[in-house]
Amino acid sequence: MKKLILFISAALIITACGNNQDYSPKPRGYYRIVFPEKAYQPYVSNCPFTFEYPKYAVIEPDKKPDAKPCWLNMQFPQFNGTLHLSYEHILSKKEFDLLIEDAHKLSFKHTVKATGIDEGIIRYPEKKVYGIYYTIDGNAASSVQFYLTDSTKNYIRGALYFQSEPKLDSIQPVLDFVKKDVDVMIKSFKWK
């Protein structure tokens, strides 16, 4: 009797496990991302510039101890990202040249992890807005950096960071979505 029960139990276990012959493990999944509807609002303050920014973003003054007036953080809370904006009033050509060189160095500091860095010229002469847009490809900490200037007395630098490990394959949809917002900000940017 014991042998019969053992035989039947073994047969049931074998038949229960043997039905799915094409089993393969599921690939690693990522969270579903719900993108808000694109809508913009004006940023107006005592700073010498204005621009349009997304309604789902929050702009706060930079709270670091060494932050200067008109240093801002545009937070994207649902994406855990921040666009850091640093404004400088230009007092001399030498200072202007140092700021431009600094923007270039800070962007190319990411070459260790980047697979490529493209520079795009920003020119809106009717608004006196000029600059360079750096697109940093690969698993770099920052994928978008830029600076804008009127070439005489105003300069602002922007850098987009996400507070997560830089894995381009998982962050790419969010990056593409936020890049469009950065583009709107740059196109709507005006000096006062």
mmCIF file of C-alpha atoms in Angstrom, residues 64 100-119 134-137 139-145 157 159 161:
data_model
loop_
_atom_site.group_PDB
_atom_site.id
_atom_site.type_symbol
_atom_site.label_atom_id
_atom_site.label_comp_id
_atom_site.label_asym_id
_atom_site.label_seq_id
_atom_site.Cartn_x
_atom_site.Cartn_y
_atom_site.Cartn_z
ATOM 1 C CA LYS A 64 22.750 75.810 -0.988
ATOM 2 C CA ILE A 100 31.729 80.095 -21.203
ATOM 3 C CA GLU A 101 34.843 77.992 -20.584
ATOM 4 C CA ASP A 102 33.388 76.739 -17.300
ATOM 5 C CA ALA A 103 30.167 75.626 -19.054
ATOM 6 C CA HIS A 104 32.237 73.781 -21.646
ATOM 7 C CA LYS A 105 34.412 72.055 -18.999
ATOM 8 C CA LEU A 106 31.424 71.050 -16.862
ATOM 9 C CA SER A 107 29.668 69.534 -19.878
ATOM 10 C CA PHE A 108 32.728 67.634 -21.073
ATOM 11 C CA LYS A 109 33.437 66.386 -17.555
ATOM 12 C CA HIS A 110 30.878 63.672 -18.391
ATOM 13 C CA THR A 111 33.035 62.163 -21.168
ATOM 14 C CA VAL A 112 34.082 59.367 -18.794
ATOM 15 C CA LYS A 113 30.581 57.813 -18.984
ATOM 16 C CA ALA A 114 29.277 59.477 -22.159
ATOM 17 C CA THR A 115 29.224 57.752 -25.526
ATOM 18 C CA GLY A 116 29.032 61.106 -27.280
ATOM 19 C CA ILE A 117 28.543 64.823 -26.706
ATOM 20 C CA ASP A 118 26.888 67.034 -29.300
ATOM 21 C CA GLU A 119 26.912 70.815 -29.228
ATOM 22 C CA TYR A 134 25.036 70.130 -24.963
ATOM 23 C CA THR A 135 23.390 66.747 -25.567
ATOM 24 C CA ILE A 136 25.303 64.105 -23.611
ATOM 25 C CA ASP A 137 24.614 60.533 -24.769
ATOM 26 C CA ASN A 139 25.052 56.674 -18.999
ATOM 27 C CA ALA A 140 26.259 60.104 -17.896
ATOM 28 C CA ALA A 141 24.908 61.778 -14.758
ATOM 29 C CA SER A 142 23.565 64.715 -16.784
ATOM 30 C CA SER A 143 22.188 64.275 -20.307
ATOM 31 C CA VAL A 144 21.303 67.920 -21.006
ATOM 32 C CA GLN A 145 23.341 71.042 -20.289
ATOM 33 C CA ARG A 157 23.607 77.918 -17.226
ATOM 34 C CA ALA A 159 22.023 71.235 -16.152
ATOM 35 C CA TYR A 161 20.008 65.657 -13.393
#
